[in-house]
Amino acid sequence: MASHPLREIKPLGMPWVTVDPFLFCVHHDDAYPRANGAFGPAASLAGRQIGQDFSQRDGWSMYHGTAVPGFPAHPHRGFETVTIVRKGLVDHADSLGAAARYGRGDVQWLTTGRGIVHAEMFPLFDTAQANPLQLFQIWLNLPAASKMAAPHFTMFWADAIPRLVTHDAAGRCTEVVTIAGALPGAGAPLAPPPDSWAARAAADVAIWTVAMQPGAEWTLPAAHSAATRRHLYFFAGGSVLVDGHRVDAPAALELAAEAAARLVNGAAPAEFLLLKGRPIDEPVAQYGPFVMNTQAEIAQTLADYRRTQFGGWPWPSPAPVHGADPARFARHPDGRLERAGAGGVNP
């Protein structure tokens, strides 16, 4: 008889608990007010702890931004960021001279590799009404062989990301958006960056969002490898039955790899984030935004950053915003331009 797929239930906390090959996951959900015409909130910033602002005062945070919310220029080395923007827009700028504006379902997958400095700003556009922002940022480790790979980013525009829309016997809908990893019925998965752990088929990496209508039933298939670790983050909703065991939101569920898990949603719409992958199983040495394998490599990273600034900062501001046109785009270091829509194909 197969064992129950639910191994452990934990509170979500801040940030969310992750396991190898994932390093970190945070859910930003900000109810920004109307904009002030300069991409910031039309509200007083007095009393806000800029630089440590995760308080969600009035339902939103400035983070490290002093005029526009977000994260001005900061360095990374040795891992990848996967940023899933469900509402609002993010402006990316980096030390390679690349820029992007993405959101409304788009994903940016950034391989930081041997080192990059980037900014992630959250410009607000609507001066008449609220400017909600919701995103996940996931840190995925790089194996030792890839930690010094050349940095670059890949854009997954919303209309190109595979998804499965399925209905149970009563017609209730479940939608699964597959940022990484194959799911039968969802179509061919998009290719992760070439140096990513996710680019290795045996790594069994998947990053999915799952939305279930009230009462909907759906079965999460078993992982491809018994060595895979997987977590289902129940971040919005009321309750769900996992093979008959009730779980109330919010919660982080660790699921056994070798077993399918039947989900039966309760009376409220429910949303989940799934992270799974076979562990890299290498030592992790982390110092803030740097993730290597040894403390000696961390010391070398600090020396390299002091010496080179990972290429310097080519922008006139540490917190660039890419103008008043809300159109989504990506300009790569080689000058190649992508625009959202039609799968990201240029006009």
Coordinates of C-alpha atoms in Angstrom, one line a residue:
M1 CA 0.0 0.0 0.0
A2 CA 1.4 3.4 -1.0
S3 CA 2.3 5.8 1.8
H4 CA 0.4 9.0 2.4
P5 CA 2.0 11.8 0.2
L6 CA 1.8 14.5 2.9
R7 CA 5.1 14.4 4.9
E8 CA 5.1 17.6 6.8
I9 CA 3.1 20.8 7.3
K10 CA 4.9 24.0 8.3
P11 CA 3.8 27.7 8.6
L12 CA 4.7 29.8 5.6
G13 CA 6.7 32.3 7.6
M14 CA 8.9 35.0 5.9
P15 CA 10.7 34.0 3.8
W16 CA 9.2 30.6 2.9
V17 CA 11.1 27.5 3.9
T18 CA 12.8 25.8 0.9
V19 CA 15.1 22.8 0.5
D20 CA 18.0 22.0 -1.9
P21 CA 18.2 22.9 -4.8
F22 CA 16.2 26.0 -3.8
L23 CA 17.7 28.5 -1.5
F24 CA 15.0 31.1 -0.9
C25 CA 11.4 32.0 -1.8
V26 CA 9.6 35.2 -1.0
H27 CA 6.1 36.3 -1.9
H28 CA 5.7 40.1 -2.3
D29 CA 2.0 41.1 -2.3
D30 CA 1.7 44.9 -2.1
A31 CA -1.5 46.9 -2.3
Y32 CA 0.2 50.1 -3.5
P33 CA -2.1 53.2 -3.6
R34 CA -2.5 55.4 -6.6
A35 CA 0.7 56.7 -8.2
N36 CA 2.1 60.2 -7.7
G37 CA 3.0 60.7 -11.4
A38 CA 6.7 60.0 -10.7
F39 CA 6.3 56.2 -10.4
G40 CA 6.0 56.2 -6.7
P41 CA 3.1 56.1 -4.3
A42 CA 0.9 59.1 -3.7
A43 CA 1.3 58.8 0.0
S44 CA 3.6 60.1 2.7
L45 CA 6.8 58.0 3.3
A46 CA 7.3 59.5 6.8
G47 CA 7.9 56.9 9.4
R48 CA 8.7 54.1 7.0
Q49 CA 11.9 52.2 7.7
I50 CA 13.4 52.4 4.2
G51 CA 15.9 49.6 3.7
Q52 CA 14.2 47.3 6.2
D53 CA 10.6 47.9 5.1
F54 CA 9.0 44.5 5.2
S55 CA 6.3 45.7 7.6
Q56 CA 3.5 45.9 5.1
R57 CA 2.4 49.1 6.7
D58 CA -0.9 50.1 5.1
G59 CA -0.6 46.9 3.0
W60 CA 2.6 47.8 1.1
S61 CA 6.3 48.3 1.5
M62 CA 9.0 50.5 -0.1
Y63 CA 11.7 47.9 0.5
H64 CA 15.0 49.7 -0.3
G65 CA 13.4 52.3 -2.7
T66 CA 13.4 55.9 -1.5
A67 CA 11.0 57.3 -4.2
V68 CA 10.0 54.2 -6.2
P69 CA 9.4 50.9 -4.4
G70 CA 11.9 48.1 -5.1
F71 CA 15.5 47.1 -4.8
P72 CA 18.1 49.5 -6.2
A73 CA 21.4 48.2 -7.5
H74 CA 22.8 45.2 -5.6
P75 CA 25.2 42.4 -6.5
H76 CA 24.8 38.6 -6.8
R77 CA 27.0 35.6 -7.5
G78 CA 26.6 31.8 -7.7
F79 CA 22.9 31.2 -8.1
E80 CA 19.8 32.0 -10.1
T81 CA 16.7 34.2 -9.5
V82 CA 13.4 33.2 -10.9
T83 CA 11.0 36.2 -10.6
I84 CA 7.3 35.5 -11.4
V85 CA 5.3 38.7 -11.6
R86 CA 1.6 38.1 -11.4
K87 CA 0.4 41.7 -10.9
G88 CA 2.1 45.0 -11.7
L89 CA 5.4 45.6 -13.4
V90 CA 9.1 45.3 -12.6
D91 CA 11.9 47.3 -14.1
H92 CA 15.2 45.4 -14.4
A93 CA 18.6 47.1 -15.1
D94 CA 22.0 45.5 -14.7
S95 CA 25.8 45.9 -14.8
L96 CA 25.9 44.4 -18.3
G97 CA 23.8 47.3 -19.6
A98 CA 20.7 45.2 -20.1
A99 CA 17.2 46.4 -19.3
A100 CA 13.7 44.9 -19.1
R101 CA 10.2 45.9 -18.1
Y102 CA 8.1 42.8 -17.4
G103 CA 5.0 41.7 -15.4
R104 CA 1.3 40.8 -15.8
G105 CA 2.3 37.1 -15.8
D106 CA 5.8 37.3 -17.2
V107 CA 8.8 35.6 -15.7
Q108 CA 12.5 36.6 -15.7
W109 CA 15.1 33.8 -15.1
L110 CA 18.4 35.4 -14.2
T111 CA 21.6 33.3 -14.0
T112 CA 23.9 35.5 -11.8
G113 CA 26.9 33.1 -12.4
R114 CA 30.3 34.7 -11.8
G115 CA 28.7 38.0 -10.8
I116 CA 26.2 40.7 -11.8
V117 CA 24.8 43.9 -10.2
H118 CA 21.1 44.5 -10.9
A119 CA 18.2 46.7 -9.8
E120 CA 14.6 45.6 -9.5
M121 CA 12.2 48.5 -9.2
F122 CA 8.4 48.4 -9.0
P123 CA 7.2 51.5 -10.9
L124 CA 3.6 52.6 -10.3
F125 CA 1.7 54.0 -13.3
D126 CA -2.0 54.5 -12.4
T127 CA -2.6 57.9 -10.8
A128 CA -6.3 57.4 -10.5
Q129 CA -6.5 54.1 -8.6
A130 CA -4.6 51.4 -6.8
N131 CA -1.5 49.8 -8.2
P132 CA -1.4 46.2 -6.8
L133 CA 1.9 44.3 -7.2
Q134 CA 2.3 40.5 -6.6
L135 CA 5.3 38.5 -7.3
F136 CA 7.4 35.5 -6.2
Q137 CA 11.1 35.6 -6.2
I138 CA 12.8 32.2 -6.0
W139 CA 16.5 31.6 -5.6
L140 CA 17.7 28.4 -7.3
N141 CA 21.2 27.2 -6.5
L142 CA 23.8 26.6 -9.2
P143 CA 26.0 23.5 -9.0
A144 CA 29.7 24.1 -8.4
A145 CA 30.5 23.5 -12.1
S146 CA 28.2 26.4 -13.1
K147 CA 28.8 29.0 -10.4
M148 CA 31.2 31.0 -12.5
A149 CA 29.1 30.8 -15.7
A150 CA 28.6 34.0 -17.6
P151 CA 25.6 35.9 -16.2
H152 CA 22.5 36.4 -18.4
F153 CA 18.7 36.4 -18.2
T154 CA 16.0 34.6 -20.1
M155 CA 12.4 36.1 -20.4
F156 CA 9.3 33.9 -20.4
W157 CA 6.5 36.2 -21.6
A158 CA 3.1 35.3 -20.1
D159 CA 1.5 34.3 -23.4
A160 CA 4.3 31.7 -24.1
I161 CA 4.3 30.0 -20.7
P162 CA 2.7 26.5 -21.0
R163 CA -0.3 25.8 -18.8
L164 CA -2.8 23.1 -18.1
V165 CA -6.5 24.0 -17.7
T166 CA -8.5 21.0 -16.6
H167 CA -12.0 20.4 -15.2
D168 CA -13.1 17.7 -12.8
A169 CA -16.2 15.6 -13.1
A170 CA -18.3 18.4 -11.8
G171 CA -16.8 20.9 -14.2
R172 CA -14.8 22.8 -11.6
C173 CA -11.5 24.2 -13.0
T174 CA -7.9 23.9 -12.0
E175 CA -5.2 25.9 -13.9
V176 CA -1.5 25.0 -13.6
V177 CA 1.1 27.4 -15.0
T178 CA 4.3 25.6 -15.7
I179 CA 7.3 27.9 -15.5
A180 CA 9.7 25.0 -15.4
G181 CA 9.2 21.2 -15.7
A182 CA 7.0 19.1 -17.8
L183 CA 3.4 18.4 -16.9
P184 CA 1.3 16.1 -19.1
G185 CA -1.3 18.1 -21.0
A186 CA 0.4 21.5 -20.5
G187 CA 2.5 21.5 -23.7
A188 CA 6.2 21.4 -24.1
P189 CA 8.1 23.1 -21.3
L190 CA 10.2 26.2 -22.0
A191 CA 14.0 25.8 -21.9
P192 CA 15.7 27.1 -18.7
P193 CA 19.0 28.9 -19.1
P194 CA 21.7 26.5 -20.2
D195 CA 23.8 26.6 -17.0
S196 CA 20.8 26.1 -14.8
W197 CA 20.4 23.0 -12.6
A198 CA 16.9 23.0 -14.1
A199 CA 18.4 22.4 -17.6
R200 CA 19.5 18.9 -16.5
A201 CA 16.6 16.5 -17.2
A202 CA 17.7 14.3 -14.2
A203 CA 17.4 17.2 -11.9
D204 CA 13.6 17.0 -12.1
V205 CA 13.1 20.7 -11.4
A206 CA 9.6 22.1 -11.6
I207 CA 8.2 25.5 -10.7
W208 CA 4.4 25.7 -11.1
T209 CA 1.5 27.9 -9.8
V210 CA -1.8 26.1 -9.2
A211 CA -5.2 27.9 -9.0
M212 CA -8.3 25.8 -8.0
Q213 CA -11.9 26.9 -8.1
P214 CA -14.0 26.2 -5.0
G215 CA -14.6 22.5 -4.7
A216 CA -12.3 21.6 -7.5
E217 CA -10.4 18.3 -7.5
W218 CA -7.0 17.7 -9.2
T219 CA -4.3 15.1 -8.7
L220 CA -0.7 16.3 -8.6
P221 CA 1.4 13.6 -10.3
A222 CA 4.3 11.9 -8.7
A223 CA 7.8 13.3 -9.3
H224 CA 10.0 11.6 -11.8
S225 CA 12.7 10.7 -9.3
A226 CA 12.4 9.2 -5.8
A227 CA 15.3 11.6 -4.8
T228 CA 13.2 14.7 -5.6
R229 CA 12.2 17.0 -2.8
R230 CA 9.0 19.0 -3.3
H231 CA 7.0 21.6 -1.5
L232 CA 3.5 22.9 -2.2
Y233 CA 3.0 26.4 -0.7
F234 CA -0.7 27.0 0.0
F235 CA -0.6 30.8 0.1
A236 CA -4.2 31.8 -0.7
G237 CA -7.5 30.1 0.1
G238 CA -9.4 28.4 3.0
S239 CA -8.7 24.7 3.2
V240 CA -7.8 21.8 1.0
L241 CA -7.8 18.0 1.4
V242 CA -4.6 16.3 0.5
D243 CA -5.5 12.6 0.1
G244 CA -8.2 13.2 2.7
H245 CA -6.0 15.1 5.2
R246 CA -7.3 18.7 5.8
V247 CA -4.8 21.5 5.5
D248 CA -5.7 25.1 6.3
A249 CA -4.1 28.1 4.5
P250 CA -1.5 29.5 4.7
A251 CA 0.9 26.5 5.0
A252 CA 4.0 24.9 3.4
L253 CA 3.4 21.2 2.6
E254 CA 6.3 18.8 2.0
L255 CA 5.0 16.0 -0.3
A256 CA 6.6 12.6 -0.9
A257 CA 8.2 12.4 -4.3
E258 CA 7.0 8.9 -5.2
A259 CA 3.3 9.4 -4.6
A260 CA 0.6 11.3 -6.5
A261 CA -1.4 13.7 -4.3
R262 CA -5.1 14.1 -4.8
L263 CA -6.2 17.7 -3.9
V264 CA -9.8 18.5 -3.2
N265 CA -10.3 22.2 -2.6
G266 CA -12.6 23.7 0.0
A267 CA -15.2 26.4 -0.3
A268 CA -12.9 29.3 -1.3
P269 CA -10.7 29.7 -4.4
A270 CA -7.2 28.4 -3.6
E271 CA -3.7 29.1 -5.0
F272 CA -0.5 27.2 -4.6
L273 CA 3.2 27.4 -5.6
L274 CA 5.0 24.1 -6.3
L275 CA 8.8 23.9 -6.1
K276 CA 10.4 20.6 -6.7
G277 CA 13.8 19.3 -7.7
R278 CA 16.5 16.7 -7.0
P279 CA 19.0 18.1 -4.6
I280 CA 22.4 19.3 -5.9
D281 CA 23.8 17.8 -2.7
E282 CA 26.9 20.1 -2.5
P283 CA 28.1 22.3 0.4
V284 CA 26.5 25.7 0.5
A285 CA 28.3 28.8 1.8
Q286 CA 26.2 31.9 1.7
Y287 CA 27.0 35.5 2.6
G288 CA 24.0 37.7 1.8
P289 CA 23.7 37.9 -2.0
F290 CA 26.6 35.5 -2.7
V291 CA 26.2 31.7 -2.7
M292 CA 29.3 29.5 -3.2
N293 CA 30.5 26.2 -1.9
T294 CA 33.2 27.2 0.6
Q295 CA 34.0 30.2 2.8
A296 CA 37.2 30.6 0.8
E297 CA 35.1 31.2 -2.3
I298 CA 33.0 33.7 -0.4
A299 CA 36.1 35.6 0.6
Q300 CA 37.3 35.5 -3.0
T301 CA 33.8 36.8 -4.1
L302 CA 34.1 39.7 -1.8
A303 CA 37.5 40.6 -3.0
D304 CA 36.4 40.3 -6.6
Y305 CA 33.4 42.5 -6.0
R306 CA 35.5 45.2 -4.3
R307 CA 38.0 45.1 -7.2
T308 CA 35.6 44.9 -10.2
Q309 CA 32.1 45.8 -9.0
F310 CA 31.1 43.0 -11.4
G311 CA 31.5 45.3 -14.3
G312 CA 30.4 48.6 -12.7
W313 CA 27.1 50.4 -13.0
P314 CA 26.4 52.0 -16.3
W315 CA 23.1 53.7 -15.3
P316 CA 22.8 57.3 -14.1
S317 CA 20.8 56.2 -11.0
P318 CA 21.0 53.2 -8.7
A319 CA 17.2 52.8 -9.1
P320 CA 16.4 53.2 -12.9
V321 CA 12.9 53.4 -14.2
H322 CA 12.4 52.8 -17.9
G323 CA 10.1 55.7 -18.8
A324 CA 6.4 56.3 -18.9
D325 CA 5.5 53.8 -21.6
P326 CA 4.2 50.7 -19.7
A327 CA 4.9 48.3 -22.7
R328 CA 6.9 45.2 -21.6
F329 CA 10.2 44.6 -23.2
A330 CA 13.7 43.2 -22.7
R331 CA 16.9 44.5 -24.1
H332 CA 19.8 42.1 -23.8
P333 CA 23.5 43.1 -23.4
D334 CA 24.1 42.3 -27.1
G335 CA 21.4 44.8 -28.1
R336 CA 18.8 42.1 -28.9
L337 CA 15.3 43.4 -28.2
E338 CA 12.3 41.4 -27.2
R339 CA 8.8 42.7 -26.8
A340 CA 5.9 41.0 -24.9
G341 CA 3.1 39.5 -26.9
A342 CA 3.1 36.9 -29.7
G343 CA 5.3 34.7 -27.5
G344 CA 7.9 37.5 -27.2
V345 CA 8.6 37.6 -30.9
N346 CA 9.8 41.0 -32.1
P347 CA 7.5 42.9 -34.6

